[in-house]
Amino acid sequence: MILRNFKKEDAPIIAGWLQSEDELYKWSADRFNKYPLTGDDINGNYAPQIESGRGFVIVDPLLRGKGYGRELLRLGIRYVREHLATSRIDLGVFENNESARHCYEAVGFTKYAKRECEMPIGTWNCMDMELFIEKTLETERLILRRWEESDAEDLYKYASDPDVGPIAGWPAHQSLDESLDVIKNVFNGKEAYAVCLKEDGKAIGAIELKLNGHTDMTDRDDECEMGYWLGKPFWGQGIMPEAVKEMPCHAFEDCGMQKVWIGYYEGNTKSKRVQEKCGFKYQWKSENMDVPLMHEKKTGHVSLITKEDWLSWKQIGSCGGNHSE
């Protein structure tokens, strides 16, 4: 799916999607006082609003219920994040438009107010919703973005693999509900990101800077711990090193960190190699470490990259990508 500029010849097509007066008002509120609409009606009313920066969301009825609305919204959010100087998106949705409301909630919009709107066919309750634009990190092939509840299926697809979680210290996910709970209550840290390929924006792994209070590697506010994992189908493609190289850039440039700690458990040779490739220097090993989620003990290895080390890497071009608000 791509986004392109609205064209006048699109208007008759959109008008044909409005199959009832009720549907017209759910989409347009009281901006029209006639039904059915023609392409000229839309061009005369909506085109100027679109050109002034207001947006309206609608999907071909034949394609509804297939996730295209969520994908469309994600593209719109990405455009705002990358091209517009704003930190918040605001929209209104009628309570009786449940499918639209669920779609907005799935990509991260939350309700902040409620009001009554007098419509030509009655009084409707309108919910005002907002989405705050979080920082997104970008590398050559990847987008590192905030987790959304709609990522639960993709998370479960990879986190349910027993070859992925246990070696990193957490059990394989047993259900889609468990993955959704993890998104809500574990991947909700200030610096927790989904690792996504640019080509489709779908989550294939996770990476996080664990700040003071959420890590046992440091008790300093200017130091943090990095953790990460990647879905098995994407191993061996250089994806994780690409993501890991980007995070110290963000930690040192944007978060004011002086040190980034990182660790792996004995036997996780893939993680060891990633850390070595990305400039982390080995510090020590700890035997009989508690691994609470696995109810066992393992030998852990700890490495570190300092801001000074990272600056040396940056000078030779190892810092990976672009940051956008």
PDB file of C-alpha atoms in Angstrom:
ATOM      1  CA  MET A   1       0.000   0.000   0.000  1.00  0.00           C
ATOM      2  CA  ILE A   2       1.192   3.548  -0.797  1.00  0.00           C
ATOM      3  CA  LEU A   3      -0.102   7.054  -0.124  1.00  0.00           C
ATOM      4  CA  ARG A   4      -0.359   9.566  -2.961  1.00  0.00           C
ATOM      5  CA  ASN A   5      -1.919  12.976  -3.446  1.00  0.00           C
ATOM      6  CA  PHE A   6      -5.690  13.214  -3.796  1.00  0.00           C
ATOM      7  CA  LYS A   7      -6.860  13.717  -7.386  1.00  0.00           C
ATOM      8  CA  LYS A   8     -10.162  15.153  -8.585  1.00  0.00           C
ATOM      9  CA  GLU A   9     -10.912  11.956 -10.481  1.00  0.00           C
ATOM     10  CA  ASP A  10     -10.823  10.071  -7.144  1.00  0.00           C
ATOM     11  CA  ALA A  11     -13.936  11.875  -5.930  1.00  0.00           C
ATOM     12  CA  PRO A  12     -16.594   9.932  -7.918  1.00  0.00           C
ATOM     13  CA  ILE A  13     -15.026   6.670  -6.763  1.00  0.00           C
ATOM     14  CA  ILE A  14     -15.214   7.736  -3.110  1.00  0.00           C
ATOM     15  CA  ALA A  15     -18.791   8.956  -3.562  1.00  0.00           C
ATOM     16  CA  GLY A  16     -19.700   5.453  -4.757  1.00  0.00           C
ATOM     17  CA  TRP A  17     -18.404   3.960  -1.499  1.00  0.00           C
ATOM     18  CA  LEU A  18     -21.049   5.821   0.566  1.00  0.00           C
ATOM     19  CA  GLN A  19     -23.867   3.318   0.413  1.00  0.00           C
ATOM     20  CA  SER A  20     -26.326   4.914   2.858  1.00  0.00           C
ATOM     21  CA  GLU A  21     -27.149   8.247   4.469  1.00  0.00           C
ATOM     22  CA  ASP A  22     -26.052   6.844   7.823  1.00  0.00           C
ATOM     23  CA  GLU A  23     -22.657   5.948   6.367  1.00  0.00           C
ATOM     24  CA  LEU A  24     -22.347   9.403   4.811  1.00  0.00           C
ATOM     25  CA  TYR A  25     -22.703  11.140   8.177  1.00  0.00           C
ATOM     26  CA  LYS A  26     -20.407   8.721   9.973  1.00  0.00           C
ATOM     27  CA  TRP A  27     -17.732   9.712   7.483  1.00  0.00           C
ATOM     28  CA  SER A  28     -18.425  13.404   6.901  1.00  0.00           C
ATOM     29  CA  ALA A  29     -20.383  14.588   9.986  1.00  0.00           C
ATOM     30  CA  ASP A  30     -22.520  17.548   8.934  1.00  0.00           C
ATOM     31  CA  ARG A  31     -20.306  18.859   6.137  1.00  0.00           C
ATOM     32  CA  PHE A  32     -22.901  17.841   3.526  1.00  0.00           C
ATOM     33  CA  ASN A  33     -26.679  18.242   3.608  1.00  0.00           C
ATOM     34  CA  LYS A  34     -27.531  15.958   0.701  1.00  0.00           C
ATOM     35  CA  TYR A  35     -27.444  12.288  -0.177  1.00  0.00           C
ATOM     36  CA  PRO A  36     -26.326  10.698  -2.404  1.00  0.00           C
ATOM     37  CA  LEU A  37     -23.120  12.612  -3.130  1.00  0.00           C
ATOM     38  CA  THR A  38     -21.490  13.209  -6.471  1.00  0.00           C
ATOM     39  CA  GLY A  39     -17.825  13.595  -7.252  1.00  0.00           C
ATOM     40  CA  ASP A  40     -18.394  17.330  -7.718  1.00  0.00           C
ATOM     41  CA  ASP A  41     -19.813  17.546  -4.181  1.00  0.00           C
ATOM     42  CA  ILE A  42     -16.669  15.992  -2.755  1.00  0.00           C
ATOM     43  CA  ASN A  43     -14.321  18.072  -4.882  1.00  0.00           C
ATOM     44  CA  GLY A  44     -16.154  21.240  -3.910  1.00  0.00           C
ATOM     45  CA  ASN A  45     -16.143  20.497  -0.178  1.00  0.00           C
ATOM     46  CA  TYR A  46     -13.449  18.017   0.772  1.00  0.00           C
ATOM     47  CA  ALA A  47     -10.639  18.769  -1.660  1.00  0.00           C
ATOM     48  CA  PRO A  48      -9.956  22.238  -0.143  1.00  0.00           C
ATOM     49  CA  GLN A  49      -9.949  20.726   3.359  1.00  0.00           C
ATOM     50  CA  ILE A  50      -7.506  18.021   2.314  1.00  0.00           C
ATOM     51  CA  GLU A  51      -5.248  20.629   0.757  1.00  0.00           C
ATOM     52  CA  SER A  52      -5.313  22.613   4.023  1.00  0.00           C
ATOM     53  CA  GLY A  53      -4.069  19.631   6.013  1.00  0.00           C
ATOM     54  CA  ARG A  54      -7.260  17.982   7.268  1.00  0.00           C
ATOM     55  CA  GLY A  55      -7.581  14.265   6.672  1.00  0.00           C
ATOM     56  CA  PHE A  56     -10.547  11.897   6.215  1.00  0.00           C
ATOM     57  CA  VAL A  57     -10.381   8.117   6.355  1.00  0.00           C
ATOM     58  CA  ILE A  58     -12.486   5.768   4.259  1.00  0.00           C
ATOM     59  CA  VAL A  59     -11.912   2.318   2.733  1.00  0.00           C
ATOM     60  CA  ASP A  60     -13.609   0.649  -0.226  1.00  0.00           C
ATOM     61  CA  PRO A  61     -16.499  -1.425   1.254  1.00  0.00           C
ATOM     62  CA  LEU A  62     -15.268  -4.492  -0.654  1.00  0.00           C
ATOM     63  CA  LEU A  63     -11.942  -4.305   1.194  1.00  0.00           C
ATOM     64  CA  ARG A  64     -13.183  -3.636   4.731  1.00  0.00           C
ATOM     65  CA  GLY A  65     -12.486  -6.083   7.537  1.00  0.00           C
ATOM     66  CA  LYS A  66      -9.127  -7.138   6.062  1.00  0.00           C
ATOM     67  CA  GLY A  67      -6.797  -4.807   7.964  1.00  0.00           C
ATOM     68  CA  TYR A  68      -6.433  -2.228   5.201  1.00  0.00           C
ATOM     69  CA  GLY A  69      -7.814   0.556   7.406  1.00  0.00           C
ATOM     70  CA  ARG A  70      -5.129  -0.068  10.037  1.00  0.00           C
ATOM     71  CA  GLU A  71      -2.436  -0.205   7.389  1.00  0.00           C
ATOM     72  CA  LEU A  72      -3.718   3.044   5.893  1.00  0.00           C
ATOM     73  CA  LEU A  73      -3.637   4.734   9.297  1.00  0.00           C
ATOM     74  CA  ARG A  74      -0.122   3.499   9.983  1.00  0.00           C
ATOM     75  CA  LEU A  75       1.056   4.977   6.691  1.00  0.00           C
ATOM     76  CA  GLY A  76      -0.619   8.263   7.564  1.00  0.00           C
ATOM     77  CA  ILE A  77       0.965   8.292  11.018  1.00  0.00           C
ATOM     78  CA  ARG A  78       4.347   7.512   9.495  1.00  0.00           C
ATOM     79  CA  TYR A  79       3.937  10.398   7.059  1.00  0.00           C
ATOM     80  CA  VAL A  80       3.087  12.788   9.881  1.00  0.00           C
ATOM     81  CA  ARG A  81       6.021  11.517  11.937  1.00  0.00           C
ATOM     82  CA  GLU A  82       8.539  11.887   9.119  1.00  0.00           C
ATOM     83  CA  HIS A  83       7.351  15.009   7.302  1.00  0.00           C
ATOM     84  CA  LEU A  84       5.291  17.220   9.602  1.00  0.00           C
ATOM     85  CA  ALA A  85       6.485  19.171  12.631  1.00  0.00           C
ATOM     86  CA  THR A  86       3.874  17.939  15.071  1.00  0.00           C
ATOM     87  CA  SER A  87       3.801  15.804  18.197  1.00  0.00           C
ATOM     88  CA  ARG A  88       0.077  14.976  18.266  1.00  0.00           C
ATOM     89  CA  ILE A  89      -2.716  13.834  15.930  1.00  0.00           C
ATOM     90  CA  ASP A  90      -6.323  14.603  16.863  1.00  0.00           C
ATOM     91  CA  LEU A  91      -9.506  13.134  15.392  1.00  0.00           C
ATOM     92  CA  GLY A  92     -13.195  12.645  16.102  1.00  0.00           C
ATOM     93  CA  VAL A  93     -15.214   9.462  15.632  1.00  0.00           C
ATOM     94  CA  PHE A  94     -18.884   8.792  16.347  1.00  0.00           C
ATOM     95  CA  GLU A  95     -19.658   6.179  19.001  1.00  0.00           C
ATOM     96  CA  ASN A  96     -21.987   4.392  16.587  1.00  0.00           C
ATOM     97  CA  ASN A  97     -19.092   3.920  14.151  1.00  0.00           C
ATOM     98  CA  GLU A  98     -17.610   1.026  16.104  1.00  0.00           C
ATOM     99  CA  SER A  99     -15.453  -0.409  13.318  1.00  0.00           C
ATOM    100  CA  ALA A 100     -13.717   2.951  12.821  1.00  0.00           C
ATOM    101  CA  ARG A 101     -13.223   3.412  16.573  1.00  0.00           C
ATOM    102  CA  HIS A 102     -11.667  -0.040  16.934  1.00  0.00           C
ATOM    103  CA  CYS A 103      -9.404   0.697  13.984  1.00  0.00           C
ATOM    104  CA  TYR A 104      -8.159   3.927  15.589  1.00  0.00           C
ATOM    105  CA  GLU A 105      -7.622   2.200  18.928  1.00  0.00           C
ATOM    106  CA  ALA A 106      -5.652  -0.585  17.242  1.00  0.00           C
ATOM    107  CA  VAL A 107      -3.009   1.865  16.000  1.00  0.00           C
ATOM    108  CA  GLY A 108      -2.729   3.712  19.313  1.00  0.00           C
ATOM    109  CA  PHE A 109      -5.387   6.446  19.454  1.00  0.00           C
ATOM    110  CA  THR A 110      -6.964   6.996  22.876  1.00  0.00           C
ATOM    111  CA  LYS A 111     -10.119   8.838  23.931  1.00  0.00           C
ATOM    112  CA  TYR A 112      -9.705  12.131  25.757  1.00  0.00           C
ATOM    113  CA  ALA A 113     -13.174  13.772  25.492  1.00  0.00           C
ATOM    114  CA  LYS A 114     -16.777  13.163  24.515  1.00  0.00           C
ATOM    115  CA  ARG A 115     -19.383  15.537  23.080  1.00  0.00           C
ATOM    116  CA  GLU A 116     -22.812  15.610  21.462  1.00  0.00           C
ATOM    117  CA  CYS A 117     -23.187  16.531  17.793  1.00  0.00           C
ATOM    118  CA  GLU A 118     -26.456  17.577  16.178  1.00  0.00           C
ATOM    119  CA  MET A 119     -26.654  15.712  12.882  1.00  0.00           C
ATOM    120  CA  PRO A 120     -29.330  16.109  10.190  1.00  0.00           C
ATOM    121  CA  ILE A 121     -30.631  12.658  11.175  1.00  0.00           C
ATOM    122  CA  GLY A 122     -30.353  12.966  14.970  1.00  0.00           C
ATOM    123  CA  THR A 123     -28.039  13.656  17.907  1.00  0.00           C
ATOM    124  CA  TRP A 124     -24.906  11.522  17.925  1.00  0.00           C
ATOM    125  CA  ASN A 125     -22.191  11.130  20.543  1.00  0.00           C
ATOM    126  CA  CYS A 126     -18.714  11.898  19.267  1.00  0.00           C
ATOM    127  CA  MET A 127     -15.468  10.710  20.841  1.00  0.00           C
ATOM    128  CA  ASP A 128     -12.388  12.910  20.512  1.00  0.00           C
ATOM    129  CA  MET A 129      -9.247  10.794  20.227  1.00  0.00           C
ATOM    130  CA  GLU A 130      -5.558  11.615  20.173  1.00  0.00           C
ATOM    131  CA  LEU A 131      -2.260   9.984  19.304  1.00  0.00           C
ATOM    132  CA  PHE A 132       1.063  11.376  20.464  1.00  0.00           C
ATOM    133  CA  ILE A 133       3.834  10.988  17.923  1.00  0.00           C
ATOM    134  CA  GLU A 134       6.646   8.968  19.422  1.00  0.00           C
ATOM    135  CA  LYS A 135      10.216   8.969  18.220  1.00  0.00           C
ATOM    136  CA  THR A 136      10.942   6.568  15.373  1.00  0.00           C
ATOM    137  CA  LEU A 137      14.421   5.341  14.532  1.00  0.00           C
ATOM    138  CA  GLU A 138      15.371   4.438  10.987  1.00  0.00           C
ATOM    139  CA  THR A 139      18.212   2.476   9.406  1.00  0.00           C
ATOM    140  CA  GLU A 140      18.850   1.422   5.819  1.00  0.00           C
ATOM    141  CA  ARG A 141      16.350  -1.451   5.965  1.00  0.00           C
ATOM    142  CA  LEU A 142      14.527  -0.979   9.250  1.00  0.00           C
ATOM    143  CA  ILE A 143      12.038   1.125  11.140  1.00  0.00           C
ATOM    144  CA  LEU A 144      12.222   0.937  14.932  1.00  0.00           C
ATOM    145  CA  ARG A 145       8.888   2.172  16.252  1.00  0.00           C
ATOM    146  CA  ARG A 146       6.600   1.996  19.252  1.00  0.00           C
ATOM    147  CA  TRP A 147       4.615  -1.206  19.764  1.00  0.00           C
ATOM    148  CA  GLU A 148       0.902  -1.212  18.967  1.00  0.00           C
ATOM    149  CA  GLU A 149      -1.793  -3.621  20.110  1.00  0.00           C
ATOM    150  CA  SER A 150      -2.361  -4.550  16.485  1.00  0.00           C
ATOM    151  CA  ASP A 151       1.161  -6.059  16.459  1.00  0.00           C
ATOM    152  CA  ALA A 152      -0.017  -8.930  18.681  1.00  0.00           C
ATOM    153  CA  GLU A 153      -0.418 -11.461  15.848  1.00  0.00           C
ATOM    154  CA  ASP A 154       3.030 -10.737  14.437  1.00  0.00           C
ATOM    155  CA  LEU A 155       4.543 -10.865  17.913  1.00  0.00           C
ATOM    156  CA  TYR A 156       2.937 -14.227  18.644  1.00  0.00           C
ATOM    157  CA  LYS A 157       4.105 -15.617  15.288  1.00  0.00           C
ATOM    158  CA  TYR A 158       7.760 -15.170  16.283  1.00  0.00           C
ATOM    159  CA  ALA A 159       7.672 -15.168  20.089  1.00  0.00           C
ATOM    160  CA  SER A 160       5.905 -18.558  20.181  1.00  0.00           C
ATOM    161  CA  ASP A 161       8.973 -20.192  18.604  1.00  0.00           C
ATOM    162  CA  PRO A 162      10.841 -22.120  21.348  1.00  0.00           C
ATOM    163  CA  ASP A 163      14.156 -21.304  19.644  1.00  0.00           C
ATOM    164  CA  VAL A 164      13.696 -17.549  20.220  1.00  0.00           C
ATOM    165  CA  GLY A 165      12.719 -16.712  23.803  1.00  0.00           C
ATOM    166  CA  PRO A 166      14.276 -19.309  26.134  1.00  0.00           C
ATOM    167  CA  ILE A 167      17.842 -18.617  24.982  1.00  0.00           C
ATOM    168  CA  ALA A 168      17.225 -14.937  25.793  1.00  0.00           C
ATOM    169  CA  GLY A 169      15.702 -15.674  29.189  1.00  0.00           C
ATOM    170  CA  TRP A 170      11.948 -15.739  28.597  1.00  0.00           C
ATOM    171  CA  PRO A 171       9.527 -18.582  27.774  1.00  0.00           C
ATOM    172  CA  ALA A 172       7.882 -18.957  24.373  1.00  0.00           C
ATOM    173  CA  HIS A 173       4.478 -17.303  24.175  1.00  0.00           C
ATOM    174  CA  GLN A 174       1.582 -19.727  24.550  1.00  0.00           C
ATOM    175  CA  SER A 175      -1.287 -17.662  23.125  1.00  0.00           C
ATOM    176  CA  LEU A 176      -2.225 -14.534  21.219  1.00  0.00           C
ATOM    177  CA  ASP A 177      -3.644 -13.113  24.458  1.00  0.00           C
ATOM    178  CA  GLU A 178      -0.262 -13.532  26.118  1.00  0.00           C
ATOM    179  CA  SER A 179       1.415 -11.617  23.291  1.00  0.00           C
ATOM    180  CA  LEU A 180      -1.156  -8.832  23.587  1.00  0.00           C
ATOM    181  CA  ASP A 181      -0.548  -8.654  27.344  1.00  0.00           C
ATOM    182  CA  VAL A 182       3.205  -8.376  26.728  1.00  0.00           C
ATOM    183  CA  ILE A 183       2.641  -5.446  24.356  1.00  0.00           C
ATOM    184  CA  LYS A 184       0.470  -3.703  26.937  1.00  0.00           C
ATOM    185  CA  ASN A 185       2.551  -4.380  30.028  1.00  0.00           C
ATOM    186  CA  VAL A 186       6.109  -5.277  29.019  1.00  0.00           C
ATOM    187  CA  PHE A 187       6.807  -3.520  25.726  1.00  0.00           C
ATOM    188  CA  ASN A 188       5.422  -0.276  27.155  1.00  0.00           C
ATOM    189  CA  GLY A 189       8.755   1.101  28.354  1.00  0.00           C
ATOM    190  CA  LYS A 190       9.784   4.586  27.311  1.00  0.00           C
ATOM    191  CA  GLU A 191      12.471   3.229  24.975  1.00  0.00           C
ATOM    192  CA  ALA A 192      10.871  -0.048  23.816  1.00  0.00           C
ATOM    193  CA  TYR A 193      10.659  -0.486  20.042  1.00  0.00           C
ATOM    194  CA  ALA A 194       9.324  -2.977  17.544  1.00  0.00           C
ATOM    195  CA  VAL A 195      11.881  -3.927  14.882  1.00  0.00           C
ATOM    196  CA  CYS A 196      10.153  -3.641  11.483  1.00  0.00           C
ATOM    197  CA  LEU A 197      11.233  -4.007   7.880  1.00  0.00           C
ATOM    198  CA  LYS A 198      10.585  -0.839   5.890  1.00  0.00           C
ATOM    199  CA  GLU A 199       8.916  -2.804   3.118  1.00  0.00           C
ATOM    200  CA  ASP A 200       5.817  -3.660   5.176  1.00  0.00           C
ATOM    201  CA  GLY A 201       6.180  -2.093   8.640  1.00  0.00           C
ATOM    202  CA  LYS A 202       5.375  -5.362  10.426  1.00  0.00           C
ATOM    203  CA  ALA A 203       7.037  -6.265  13.737  1.00  0.00           C
ATOM    204  CA  ILE A 204       9.665  -9.009  13.415  1.00  0.00           C
ATOM    205  CA  GLY A 205      11.538  -8.479  16.678  1.00  0.00           C
ATOM    206  CA  ALA A 206      12.063  -6.205  19.654  1.00  0.00           C
ATOM    207  CA  ILE A 207      14.771  -3.892  20.962  1.00  0.00           C
ATOM    208  CA  GLU A 208      14.798  -1.714  24.059  1.00  0.00           C
ATOM    209  CA  LEU A 209      16.936   0.603  26.154  1.00  0.00           C
ATOM    210  CA  LYS A 210      16.084  -0.302  29.748  1.00  0.00           C
ATOM    211  CA  LEU A 211      16.466   2.834  31.823  1.00  0.00           C
ATOM    212  CA  ASN A 212      17.408   3.199  35.484  1.00  0.00           C
ATOM    213  CA  GLY A 213      14.830   1.456  37.646  1.00  0.00           C
ATOM    214  CA  HIS A 214      14.164  -1.204  35.008  1.00  0.00           C
ATOM    215  CA  THR A 215      17.592  -2.852  34.904  1.00  0.00           C
ATOM    216  CA  ASP A 216      19.933  -4.416  37.448  1.00  0.00           C
ATOM    217  CA  MET A 217      23.044  -3.564  35.414  1.00  0.00           C
ATOM    218  CA  THR A 218      23.224   0.042  36.605  1.00  0.00           C
ATOM    219  CA  ASP A 219      21.656   2.451  39.072  1.00  0.00           C
ATOM    220  CA  ARG A 220      22.662   5.584  37.182  1.00  0.00           C
ATOM    221  CA  ASP A 221      20.307   7.802  35.188  1.00  0.00           C
ATOM    222  CA  ASP A 222      22.937   8.337  32.476  1.00  0.00           C
ATOM    223  CA  GLU A 223      23.430   4.608  31.861  1.00  0.00           C
ATOM    224  CA  CYS A 224      21.063   1.955  30.500  1.00  0.00           C
ATOM    225  CA  GLU A 225      20.845  -1.672  29.404  1.00  0.00           C
ATOM    226  CA  MET A 226      20.003  -2.817  25.879  1.00  0.00           C
ATOM    227  CA  GLY A 227      17.952  -5.937  25.221  1.00  0.00           C
ATOM    228  CA  TYR A 228      16.791  -7.401  21.906  1.00  0.00           C
ATOM    229  CA  TRP A 229      15.560 -10.452  20.009  1.00  0.00           C
ATOM    230  CA  LEU A 230      14.614 -11.269  16.423  1.00  0.00           C
ATOM    231  CA  GLY A 231      12.183 -13.700  14.789  1.00  0.00           C
ATOM    232  CA  LYS A 232      13.924 -16.845  13.564  1.00  0.00           C
ATOM    233  CA  PRO A 233      13.009 -16.450   9.844  1.00  0.00           C
ATOM    234  CA  PHE A 234      15.150 -13.285   9.817  1.00  0.00           C
ATOM    235  CA  TRP A 235      18.300 -14.690  11.412  1.00  0.00           C
ATOM    236  CA  GLY A 236      21.520 -14.546   9.430  1.00  0.00           C
ATOM    237  CA  GLN A 237      20.552 -11.477   7.369  1.00  0.00           C
ATOM    238  CA  GLY A 238      22.413  -8.819   9.385  1.00  0.00           C
ATOM    239  CA  ILE A 239      19.143  -7.350  10.640  1.00  0.00           C
ATOM    240  CA  MET A 240      19.897  -7.460  14.347  1.00  0.00           C
ATOM    241  CA  PRO A 241      23.364  -5.882  14.049  1.00  0.00           C
ATOM    242  CA  GLU A 242      21.760  -3.122  11.980  1.00  0.00           C
ATOM    243  CA  ALA A 243      19.235  -2.417  14.747  1.00  0.00           C
ATOM    244  CA  VAL A 244      21.749  -2.746  17.580  1.00  0.00           C
ATOM    245  CA  LYS A 245      24.168  -0.287  15.944  1.00  0.00           C
ATOM    246  CA  GLU A 246      21.392   2.300  15.771  1.00  0.00           C
ATOM    247  CA  MET A 247      20.412   2.166  19.443  1.00  0.00           C
ATOM    248  CA  PRO A 248      23.647   3.607  20.923  1.00  0.00           C
ATOM    249  CA  CYS A 249      23.318   6.481  18.462  1.00  0.00           C
ATOM    250  CA  HIS A 250      19.906   7.165  19.956  1.00  0.00           C
ATOM    251  CA  ALA A 251      21.081   6.550  23.526  1.00  0.00           C
ATOM    252  CA  PHE A 252      24.028   8.935  23.322  1.00  0.00           C
ATOM    253  CA  GLU A 253      22.627  11.593  20.968  1.00  0.00           C
ATOM    254  CA  ASP A 254      19.024  11.770  22.159  1.00  0.00           C
ATOM    255  CA  CYS A 255      18.816  10.267  25.660  1.00  0.00           C
ATOM    256  CA  GLY A 256      21.925  11.734  27.285  1.00  0.00           C
ATOM    257  CA  MET A 257      23.482   8.351  28.109  1.00  0.00           C
ATOM    258  CA  GLN A 258      27.170   7.879  28.870  1.00  0.00           C
ATOM    259  CA  LYS A 259      27.199   4.066  28.864  1.00  0.00           C
ATOM    260  CA  VAL A 260      25.061   1.307  27.352  1.00  0.00           C
ATOM    261  CA  TRP A 261      25.315  -2.135  28.964  1.00  0.00           C
ATOM    262  CA  ILE A 262      24.336  -5.361  27.259  1.00  0.00           C
ATOM    263  CA  GLY A 263      24.328  -9.050  28.137  1.00  0.00           C
ATOM    264  CA  TYR A 264      23.793 -12.582  26.852  1.00  0.00           C
ATOM    265  CA  TYR A 265      23.431 -15.993  28.435  1.00  0.00           C
ATOM    266  CA  GLU A 266      25.947 -18.795  27.970  1.00  0.00           C
ATOM    267  CA  GLY A 267      25.257 -20.605  24.706  1.00  0.00           C
ATOM    268  CA  ASN A 268      23.658 -17.664  22.908  1.00  0.00           C
ATOM    269  CA  THR A 269      26.463 -17.372  20.374  1.00  0.00           C
ATOM    270  CA  LYS A 270      24.347 -15.347  17.939  1.00  0.00           C
ATOM    271  CA  SER A 271      23.827 -12.592  20.492  1.00  0.00           C
ATOM    272  CA  LYS A 272      27.521 -12.695  21.409  1.00  0.00           C
ATOM    273  CA  ARG A 273      28.523 -12.143  17.768  1.00  0.00           C
ATOM    274  CA  VAL A 274      26.045  -9.280  17.355  1.00  0.00           C
ATOM    275  CA  GLN A 275      27.520  -7.476  20.354  1.00  0.00           C
ATOM    276  CA  GLU A 276      31.075  -7.963  19.123  1.00  0.00           C
ATOM    277  CA  LYS A 277      30.169  -6.673  15.642  1.00  0.00           C
ATOM    278  CA  CYS A 278      28.561  -3.574  17.134  1.00  0.00           C
ATOM    279  CA  GLY A 279      31.525  -2.410  19.210  1.00  0.00           C
ATOM    280  CA  PHE A 280      30.543  -3.638  22.671  1.00  0.00           C
ATOM    281  CA  LYS A 281      33.537  -4.586  24.837  1.00  0.00           C
ATOM    282  CA  TYR A 282      33.400  -7.641  27.060  1.00  0.00           C
ATOM    283  CA  GLN A 283      33.424  -6.908  30.811  1.00  0.00           C
ATOM    284  CA  TRP A 284      32.725 -10.014  32.909  1.00  0.00           C
ATOM    285  CA  LYS A 285      30.713 -13.183  33.395  1.00  0.00           C
ATOM    286  CA  SER A 286      28.409 -14.076  36.279  1.00  0.00           C
ATOM    287  CA  GLU A 287      27.659 -17.676  37.167  1.00  0.00           C
ATOM    288  CA  ASN A 288      24.419 -18.977  38.693  1.00  0.00           C
ATOM    289  CA  MET A 289      22.416 -15.931  37.674  1.00  0.00           C
ATOM    290  CA  ASP A 290      18.701 -16.131  38.423  1.00  0.00           C
ATOM    291  CA  VAL A 291      16.525 -16.122  35.298  1.00  0.00           C
ATOM    292  CA  PRO A 292      13.118 -15.457  36.926  1.00  0.00           C
ATOM    293  CA  LEU A 293      10.910 -15.980  33.875  1.00  0.00           C
ATOM    294  CA  MET A 294      12.510 -19.369  33.182  1.00  0.00           C
ATOM    295  CA  HIS A 295      12.748 -20.443  36.860  1.00  0.00           C
ATOM    296  CA  GLU A 296      16.379 -21.465  36.428  1.00  0.00           C
ATOM    297  CA  LYS A 297      19.953 -20.271  36.748  1.00  0.00           C
ATOM    298  CA  LYS A 298      22.351 -19.517  33.897  1.00  0.00           C
ATOM    299  CA  THR A 299      25.800 -18.095  33.319  1.00  0.00           C
ATOM    300  CA  GLY A 300      25.568 -14.517  32.062  1.00  0.00           C
ATOM    301  CA  HIS A 301      28.072 -12.419  30.128  1.00  0.00           C
ATOM    302  CA  VAL A 302      28.128  -8.608  30.229  1.00  0.00           C
ATOM    303  CA  SER A 303      29.543  -6.138  27.700  1.00  0.00           C
ATOM    304  CA  LEU A 304      29.593  -2.359  27.450  1.00  0.00           C
ATOM    305  CA  ILE A 305      29.902   0.501  24.985  1.00  0.00           C
ATOM    306  CA  THR A 306      30.763   3.963  26.279  1.00  0.00           C
ATOM    307  CA  LYS A 307      30.004   7.259  24.631  1.00  0.00           C
ATOM    308  CA  GLU A 308      33.701   7.672  23.878  1.00  0.00           C
ATOM    309  CA  ASP A 309      33.836   4.268  22.165  1.00  0.00           C
ATOM    310  CA  TRP A 310      30.708   5.090  20.193  1.00  0.00           C
ATOM    311  CA  LEU A 311      32.114   8.432  19.018  1.00  0.00           C
ATOM    312  CA  SER A 312      35.055   6.528  17.562  1.00  0.00           C
ATOM    313  CA  TRP A 313      32.611   4.223  15.770  1.00  0.00           C
ATOM    314  CA  LYS A 314      30.632   7.205  14.518  1.00  0.00           C
ATOM    315  CA  GLN A 315      33.729   8.726  12.949  1.00  0.00           C
ATOM    316  CA  ILE A 316      34.171   5.630  10.781  1.00  0.00           C
ATOM    317  CA  GLY A 317      30.511   5.584   9.765  1.00  0.00           C
ATOM    318  CA  SER A 318      29.159   2.801  11.978  1.00  0.00           C
ATOM    319  CA  CYS A 319      26.237   4.765  13.390  1.00  0.00           C
ATOM    320  CA  GLY A 320      23.328   3.458  11.427  1.00  0.00           C
ATOM    321  CA  GLY A 321      20.459   5.782  10.552  1.00  0.00           C
ATOM    322  CA  ASN A 322      18.119   8.690  11.000  1.00  0.00           C
ATOM    323  CA  HIS A 323      15.978   9.819  13.907  1.00  0.00           C
ATOM    324  CA  SER A 324      12.624  11.481  13.429  1.00  0.00           C
ATOM    325  CA  GLU A 325      10.009  12.924  15.742  1.00  0.00           C
TER     326      GLU A 325
END
